[in-house]
Each structure stands twice: as C-alpha cells, then as structure tokens.
Coordinates of C-alpha atoms in Angstrom, one line a residue:
M1 CA -9.6 -14.5 22.0
K2 CA -10.8 -11.0 20.9
Y3 CA -9.2 -8.8 18.5
F4 CA -9.8 -5.3 17.6
L5 CA -8.1 -4.3 14.1
I6 CA -7.6 -0.9 12.5
A7 CA -6.9 -0.3 9.0
G8 CA -7.2 3.1 7.3
E9 CA -6.8 2.3 3.6
A10 CA -7.1 -0.1 0.6
S11 CA -3.7 -1.9 1.0
G12 CA -4.4 -2.1 4.9
D13 CA -7.7 -3.6 4.4
L14 CA -6.2 -6.4 2.1
H15 CA -3.3 -7.0 4.6
A16 CA -5.5 -7.0 7.6
S17 CA -8.1 -9.4 6.0
N18 CA -5.3 -12.2 5.2
L19 CA -3.9 -11.7 9.0
M20 CA -7.7 -12.1 10.0
K21 CA -7.7 -15.4 8.0
G22 CA -4.7 -16.7 10.0
L23 CA -5.7 -15.7 13.1
K24 CA -9.2 -17.6 12.6
A25 CA -6.8 -20.6 11.7
E26 CA -4.5 -20.0 14.7
D27 CA -7.4 -19.3 17.3
P28 CA -10.6 -21.1 16.6
A29 CA -12.2 -19.1 19.3
V30 CA -11.5 -15.8 17.5
E31 CA -13.8 -12.7 17.7
F32 CA -13.1 -9.5 15.8
R33 CA -14.1 -5.9 15.9
F34 CA -12.6 -3.4 13.3
L35 CA -12.2 -0.3 11.2
G36 CA -11.3 -1.3 7.6
G37 CA -13.1 -2.3 4.3
D38 CA -14.8 -4.8 2.6
L39 CA -12.2 -7.4 2.5
M40 CA -12.2 -7.5 6.5
E41 CA -15.8 -7.5 6.4
A42 CA -16.0 -10.6 4.4
V43 CA -13.6 -12.5 6.8
A44 CA -15.3 -11.2 9.9
E45 CA -18.5 -11.4 8.6
G46 CA -19.6 -8.2 10.4
Q47 CA -19.7 -4.7 9.2
P48 CA -16.6 -2.4 10.1
L49 CA -17.1 0.2 12.9
Q50 CA -16.0 2.7 10.5
H51 CA -15.1 2.0 6.6
F52 CA -11.6 3.2 5.6
R53 CA -13.2 5.3 2.7
E54 CA -14.5 7.7 5.4
M55 CA -11.0 8.1 7.1
N56 CA -8.6 8.1 4.2
F57 CA -7.3 11.7 3.6
M58 CA -3.9 12.5 1.8
G59 CA -2.0 15.7 2.2
I60 CA -1.7 18.2 4.9
S61 CA -4.5 20.4 3.7
A62 CA -6.9 17.3 3.4
V63 CA -6.1 16.3 6.8
I64 CA -6.6 19.9 8.2
R65 CA -9.9 20.2 6.4
N66 CA -11.2 17.0 7.9
M67 CA -9.8 17.1 11.4
G68 CA -13.2 17.4 13.2
H69 CA -14.6 14.3 11.3
L70 CA -11.1 12.2 12.1
K71 CA -11.5 13.3 15.8
R72 CA -15.1 12.0 16.1
I73 CA -13.8 8.6 14.4
L74 CA -11.0 8.5 17.2
A75 CA -13.5 9.1 19.9
K76 CA -15.9 6.6 18.4
T77 CA -13.2 4.0 18.1
K78 CA -12.2 4.6 21.9
R79 CA -15.7 4.0 23.1
A80 CA -15.6 0.8 20.9
I81 CA -12.5 -0.6 22.3
R82 CA -13.5 0.1 26.0
E83 CA -16.7 -1.8 25.3
F84 CA -15.2 -4.7 23.6
S85 CA -12.2 -5.1 25.8
P86 CA -10.0 -7.1 23.4
D87 CA -7.0 -9.2 24.0
A88 CA -5.1 -7.3 21.7
V89 CA -5.3 -4.2 19.3
I90 CA -4.0 -4.7 15.9
L91 CA -2.9 -1.6 14.2
V92 CA -2.2 -1.8 10.3
D93 CA 0.0 0.9 9.0
Y94 CA -2.1 4.4 8.9
A95 CA 0.3 5.9 11.5
G96 CA -1.2 9.3 12.0
F97 CA -4.3 7.8 13.4
N98 CA -3.0 4.3 14.9
L99 CA -0.3 5.8 16.9
R100 CA -2.9 7.7 18.9
M101 CA -4.8 4.3 19.2
A102 CA -1.6 2.7 20.3
R103 CA -1.4 5.2 23.2
F104 CA -4.9 4.7 24.3
A105 CA -4.8 1.1 23.9
S106 CA -1.6 0.6 26.0
G107 CA -3.1 3.2 28.7
L108 CA -6.0 0.4 29.2
G109 CA -3.4 -2.3 29.4
I110 CA -4.2 -3.8 26.1
K111 CA -1.8 -5.9 24.2
T112 CA -0.8 -3.5 21.3
F113 CA 0.6 -5.2 18.1
Y114 CA 1.5 -2.9 15.0
Y115 CA 1.3 -4.8 11.6
I116 CA 3.1 -2.9 8.8
S117 CA 5.2 -0.2 10.5
P118 CA 4.8 3.4 10.2
K119 CA 7.5 4.4 7.6
V120 CA 9.8 6.0 10.2
W121 CA 13.0 5.0 8.1
A122 CA 11.7 7.7 5.6
W123 CA 10.3 10.5 7.7
R124 CA 9.4 11.7 11.4
K125 CA 11.8 9.2 12.9
G126 CA 10.6 10.9 16.4
R127 CA 7.5 8.3 15.9
I128 CA 10.1 5.6 16.9
R129 CA 10.0 6.8 20.6
L130 CA 5.9 6.4 20.6
L131 CA 6.6 2.8 18.8
K132 CA 8.7 1.8 21.7
K133 CA 6.5 3.1 24.6
Y134 CA 3.2 2.1 23.4
V135 CA 3.4 -1.2 21.2
H136 CA 4.0 -4.6 22.5
K137 CA 5.5 -5.8 19.5
L138 CA 6.1 -4.5 15.9
F139 CA 5.7 -6.6 12.8
V140 CA 7.7 -5.4 9.8
I141 CA 7.4 -6.4 6.2
F142 CA 10.5 -5.1 4.6
P143 CA 13.8 -6.8 5.2
F144 CA 15.9 -3.5 5.6
E145 CA 13.6 -2.2 8.4
V146 CA 15.0 -5.3 10.8
E147 CA 18.6 -3.6 10.9
F148 CA 16.8 0.0 10.9
F149 CA 15.0 -0.5 14.1
H150 CA 17.7 -2.8 15.7
N151 CA 20.0 0.6 15.2
H152 CA 17.5 2.5 17.1
G153 CA 17.2 0.0 20.0
M154 CA 14.1 -1.9 18.9
E155 CA 13.6 -5.5 18.3
V156 CA 11.0 -6.3 15.6
E157 CA 9.3 -9.3 14.2
Y158 CA 10.0 -9.9 10.3
H159 CA 8.3 -13.1 8.7
G160 CA 8.3 -11.8 4.9
N161 CA 6.1 -9.7 3.1
P162 CA 2.4 -10.4 3.0
L163 CA 2.1 -9.4 -0.6
M164 CA 3.8 -12.9 -1.2
D165 CA 0.3 -14.5 0.0
V166 CA -1.6 -12.4 -2.2
L167 CA 0.4 -13.0 -5.5
A168 CA 0.3 -17.0 -4.3
E169 CA -3.4 -16.9 -4.1
F170 CA -3.8 -14.8 -7.3
N171 CA -1.6 -17.0 -9.3
S172 CA -3.6 -20.0 -8.3
R173 CA -6.7 -18.7 -10.5
K174 CA -5.3 -16.4 -13.0
P175 CA -7.2 -16.5 -16.4
A176 CA -5.6 -16.8 -19.7
R177 CA -4.7 -13.7 -21.5
E178 CA -7.2 -13.9 -24.3
S179 CA -10.0 -14.8 -21.7
W180 CA -9.0 -11.5 -19.7
I181 CA -8.5 -9.2 -23.0
H182 CA -12.1 -10.2 -24.1
S183 CA -13.6 -9.7 -20.6
A184 CA -12.1 -6.2 -20.2
S185 CA -13.3 -5.2 -23.7
L186 CA -9.7 -4.6 -24.8
D187 CA -8.2 -5.0 -28.1
D188 CA -4.9 -6.9 -29.2
R189 CA -2.1 -4.2 -28.8
P190 CA 0.2 -4.8 -26.0
V191 CA -0.9 -3.2 -22.8
I192 CA 0.6 -0.5 -20.5
A193 CA -1.0 -0.5 -17.1
L194 CA -1.6 2.8 -15.4
L195 CA -1.8 2.7 -11.6
A196 CA -2.3 6.0 -10.4
G197 CA -2.9 5.6 -6.5
S198 CA -5.7 4.5 -4.3
R199 CA -6.4 8.0 -3.0
K200 CA -8.4 10.5 -4.8
Q201 CA -6.2 13.4 -4.3
E202 CA -3.2 11.6 -5.8
I203 CA -5.2 10.3 -8.5
K204 CA -6.2 13.7 -9.4
S205 CA -2.5 14.8 -9.6
C206 CA -0.9 11.8 -11.1
L207 CA -3.2 10.5 -13.6
P208 CA -3.6 13.5 -15.9
E209 CA 0.2 13.4 -16.1
M210 CA 0.0 9.7 -17.5
I211 CA -2.7 10.4 -19.8
R212 CA -0.8 13.2 -21.6
A213 CA 2.4 10.9 -21.8
A214 CA 0.4 8.3 -23.1
S215 CA -0.5 10.1 -26.4
G216 CA 3.0 9.4 -27.8
F217 CA 2.4 5.5 -28.0
P218 CA -0.2 4.8 -30.6
D219 CA 0.9 1.0 -31.0
Y220 CA 0.0 0.5 -27.4
Q221 CA -3.3 0.3 -25.5
F222 CA -3.1 2.3 -21.9
V223 CA -5.5 0.8 -19.2
V224 CA -6.2 2.3 -15.9
A225 CA -6.3 0.2 -12.9
G226 CA -9.3 1.6 -11.0
A227 CA -9.3 1.7 -7.1
P228 CA -11.9 0.3 -5.2
S229 CA -12.2 3.3 -2.8
V230 CA -12.5 5.9 -5.5
E231 CA -15.9 6.6 -7.2
N232 CA -16.2 5.9 -10.9
P233 CA -17.1 9.7 -11.6
V234 CA -13.5 10.7 -10.8
Y235 CA -12.2 8.6 -13.3
D236 CA -14.7 9.5 -16.0
S237 CA -14.0 13.2 -15.7
L238 CA -10.2 12.6 -15.9
L239 CA -10.4 10.2 -18.9
E240 CA -12.8 11.8 -20.9
G241 CA -11.8 12.0 -24.5
S242 CA -8.7 10.3 -23.9
G243 CA -9.5 6.9 -25.5
I244 CA -7.8 5.4 -22.5
K245 CA -9.9 2.4 -20.7
I246 CA -10.3 1.5 -17.1
V247 CA -10.6 -1.8 -15.4
Y248 CA -12.2 -1.8 -11.8
N249 CA -10.9 -4.2 -9.0
D250 CA -8.8 -6.0 -11.2
T251 CA -5.2 -4.6 -10.9
Y252 CA -3.4 -8.2 -10.6
N253 CA -4.9 -9.3 -13.8
L254 CA -4.0 -5.9 -15.6
L255 CA -0.4 -6.2 -14.5
S256 CA -0.3 -9.9 -15.2
H257 CA -1.0 -8.9 -18.8
A258 CA 1.0 -5.7 -19.2
E259 CA 4.2 -5.0 -21.2
A260 CA 5.1 -2.1 -18.9
A261 CA 3.7 0.0 -16.1
I262 CA 3.4 3.6 -15.0
V263 CA 2.9 3.6 -11.3
T264 CA 2.4 6.3 -8.6
S265 CA 4.8 5.6 -5.8
G266 CA 3.2 3.2 -3.2
T267 CA 2.7 -0.5 -2.7
A268 CA 1.9 -0.7 -6.2
T269 CA 5.6 -0.1 -7.1
L270 CA 6.4 -3.6 -5.4
E271 CA 3.3 -5.2 -6.5
T272 CA 4.2 -4.6 -10.2
A273 CA 7.9 -5.6 -9.5
L274 CA 6.8 -8.9 -8.3
F275 CA 4.8 -9.5 -11.5
D276 CA 8.0 -8.8 -13.2
I277 CA 6.8 -5.9 -15.3
P278 CA 9.2 -2.8 -16.0
Q279 CA 8.0 0.4 -14.5
V280 CA 8.2 4.0 -14.3
V281 CA 7.5 5.3 -11.0
V282 CA 5.9 8.8 -10.4
Y283 CA 4.6 11.1 -7.7
K284 CA 2.9 14.4 -7.5
T285 CA 1.3 16.1 -4.6
G286 CA 0.0 19.5 -3.6
F287 CA 2.6 22.6 -3.6
L288 CA 2.2 22.9 0.2
T289 CA 2.5 19.1 1.1
Y290 CA 5.6 18.9 -1.2
R291 CA 7.5 22.1 0.2
I292 CA 6.8 20.7 3.7
G293 CA 7.9 17.2 3.0
K294 CA 11.1 18.2 1.7
L295 CA 12.1 19.7 4.9
F296 CA 11.5 16.4 6.6
V297 CA 12.1 13.6 4.2
T298 CA 15.6 12.3 4.5
F299 CA 15.5 9.0 2.4
R300 CA 17.4 8.6 -0.8
F301 CA 14.4 6.9 -2.8
F302 CA 10.7 7.0 -2.7
S303 CA 9.8 3.8 -4.4
L304 CA 9.6 0.6 -2.4
V305 CA 11.4 -1.1 -5.2
N306 CA 14.4 0.9 -5.0
L307 CA 14.5 1.0 -1.3
I308 CA 14.3 -2.7 -0.8
F309 CA 16.8 -3.2 -3.8
G310 CA 19.1 -0.8 -2.1
D311 CA 20.0 1.0 -5.4
E312 CA 17.9 2.8 -8.3
L313 CA 16.7 -0.3 -10.1
V314 CA 13.6 1.9 -11.6
P315 CA 13.4 5.5 -12.6
E316 CA 11.7 7.8 -10.3
L317 CA 10.0 11.2 -11.3
L318 CA 8.9 13.7 -8.7
Q319 CA 6.6 16.5 -8.9
V320 CA 7.9 18.3 -12.0
N321 CA 8.1 17.7 -15.9
L322 CA 6.2 14.3 -15.3
E323 CA 4.6 14.0 -18.6
S324 CA 8.1 14.5 -20.7
G325 CA 10.1 12.2 -18.2
I326 CA 7.3 9.4 -18.3
R327 CA 7.5 9.5 -22.0
E328 CA 11.4 9.4 -22.3
E329 CA 11.6 6.4 -19.5
L330 CA 8.8 4.6 -21.2
K331 CA 10.5 4.5 -24.5
K332 CA 13.8 3.2 -23.0
I333 CA 11.9 0.4 -21.3
L334 CA 9.7 -0.5 -24.5
N335 CA 12.9 -0.2 -27.2
T336 CA 15.8 -0.8 -25.2
E337 CA 16.0 -4.8 -24.2
K338 CA 18.8 -4.0 -21.7
T339 CA 17.0 -1.5 -19.8
S340 CA 14.0 -3.8 -19.0
L341 CA 16.3 -7.2 -18.7
Q342 CA 18.0 -5.1 -15.9
M343 CA 14.9 -4.2 -14.2
R344 CA 13.9 -7.8 -14.2
E345 CA 17.2 -9.2 -12.8
G346 CA 16.8 -6.9 -9.8
Y347 CA 13.2 -8.0 -9.3
A348 CA 14.4 -11.6 -8.9
K349 CA 16.7 -10.4 -6.1
I350 CA 13.7 -8.6 -4.4
R351 CA 11.6 -11.8 -4.7
E352 CA 14.4 -13.7 -2.8
M353 CA 14.5 -11.1 -0.2
L354 CA 10.7 -11.2 0.7
G355 CA 10.3 -14.7 1.4
E356 CA 7.9 -17.6 0.7
A357 CA 4.0 -17.4 0.7
G358 CA 2.4 -18.1 4.3
V359 CA 3.5 -14.9 5.9
S360 CA 0.1 -13.8 7.2
R361 CA -0.4 -17.1 8.9
R362 CA 3.1 -17.0 10.4
V363 CA 2.5 -13.4 11.8
A364 CA -0.7 -14.5 13.2
G365 CA 0.8 -17.5 14.9
K366 CA 3.3 -15.3 16.5
M367 CA 0.5 -13.0 17.6
V368 CA -1.3 -15.8 19.2
E369 CA 1.9 -17.2 20.9
L370 CA 2.5 -14.0 22.4
L371 CA -0.8 -13.5 23.8
R372 CA -0.8 -17.0 25.2

C-alpha cells in the first residue's frame, strides 16, 4: 500500500521514521512519499518533498512573516497527494499545517490517520471538531489523552509512547562514560545538560538565560545539546566567551551521562525524565506570543513530565526571572538529595504509564489493519 506522511519538526521526523519502519514490517509492499527530515529519508530511501527545516517556524510573528512560504508548501503538498493517490495520509503532530492537510485528504476520500495528536488539551480545543470531522483515526501517545478525548466524544488509539522505542534502541548501543567523555572533548567534572529546544527562535530566547545561570556552578561543566535542524553559527554566537561546550546530534549520550539538566519545555522534558535525570524546565518566547498565549492556554502545567504525572514533579519557570530561578532550582537538585530522589520516584511512575517498547510497530500494525 501507499502512504503519504507529513512531519514538520525534528521530533516528528524521529517518530515518523520509526513508524515507517513498522509499516515496512507490517506491509512488505509499502511505498512512501513524505514531508520530513533526514531520518525519514533514510527509511524511505528517497528525498522528502519538503524538508521540515523549511517549514518549522515558532511563534505568531514568525508564522505571519513566512505565511506566503507556507502557503506555497501547502499547494505543493496537495498536488503531490493528488498525483501519488495514497491509501492513507499519515499526519504527525504539526497541527497548523496538518489539520489543513487532513481536511484536504478527507475531501479526496483518502483515509487520514493522525499520529501524535495536536495538544488540544492545552489550548485551541476548537480543533477537536476538526479532528472528529476529518481524521479517520487518531493515535495518541500520552495516557491522559485517552480520557480527555473520550470526554469530548472521540475514541482514540493508545499503544504507548514511541519514546520507549527510541530509548530501547539507544540503550542497546550506549557507550561507556569514559569513552563518550573523551570523544566529546569534555573534562572529568560532572556534566549538566542544557537542552535549549529544537527551533531557532526558542534557542535564542532560552539558551542565553541558561548560560547566565551556569556561571554560578564552577565545579560542573555545562554542555549544550545541539539541535540537528539549527545551524552551527546560531550556537557559536550565543556561546562565545562562555566556556560552555556543545555536542551535536548526541542528546541521548549527553543525557545518559549528565547529573542534572536545564530543559526548554517540549518533548525533551519527557526524554530527560526517561533517562532519570533531575531537571529544571524553562520556557521563554516573544512578548507578543506570550501575551496572546496567556489568553488561550488553559492547562495547569506546561511540561510534559508534570502533565503526565498529574502534579508538580519538576520545577517550571516561565518567561521572567529565568536566570535567578534556574540557579535556585538547580542548587536544590545538586545539594538536596531529597529533591532529586522525589523526582526519580515520580519518573519511575511515568515510565510505567508509558508502556513497553514496540510502540511504533503496534501503531503501524493497527493502521495496516484499518486499511485492510
């Protein structure tokens, strides 16, 4: 069967690539077309119609500035779907773009699967109506989403969280600490990981706050996880003179050898928890985006860790006084054993909630079953 997949950011590229592996295993006659990144390209053995780097904009201002560019990609994608005539369109997160494609594909009579739901439980609940109308089946990745959608009259599929697959694969080949420290050109001091996000705009907002906070911990070495979708000069300009090092495309090794982490809100907070690393979660965006967001966001927490746990397990710092807040919370983690122990106990409960590895294959199997 033929599948057209759309992923608009780095995490979507990762999970879509694993889903594609599952589809290959479940459907030997599989054929792909896609918008995504390098990981999807490696599985499909073909280039994307559009790389996610060219369609990944954060914040209201950035989206408005690039609206013409995004409209051209939309038109290009619609033409490609008509020409390919897939058995299914599979949309991975990236709600603003993908909900439009759901409407288009549904109008052509093509089965539309949505994998990794838009975060309608956090804001823009009006999108639930679009999901009901245009999506044949929604596959969610957080346990609390099942009840949420049920309460809104929508039955969904939950087969666990695909990060469990990614971590299982990584743990099978993880290098020893001494080997990795040497390859990353680090010294013997304990490592604190800085995960500043995957988008250029959030890195420029959050990383400077992390860098300033790091100056109060001379006994530790701070190391930035470089995002694959962001050019090296962006980091070079921010890190100049700080003494902080960076590793590229090596986030999991960094987390597996870290004592603590400072993390920009997003998927990375959950990844950090699954590596059992105590963390401080931060977020900062443009003034306009922040002010407008406050009018619509209705959830109690903004980190995935706290949302899944259902209570405040990790500290969350938002928008203002980040430098001093990071420094204060990091001291608690490093100097108070009770603080880090409580986080790790909560992390253990989260791992139980997210299920066993094999998620991508289970989801792929269900998609093939629905199509047949």
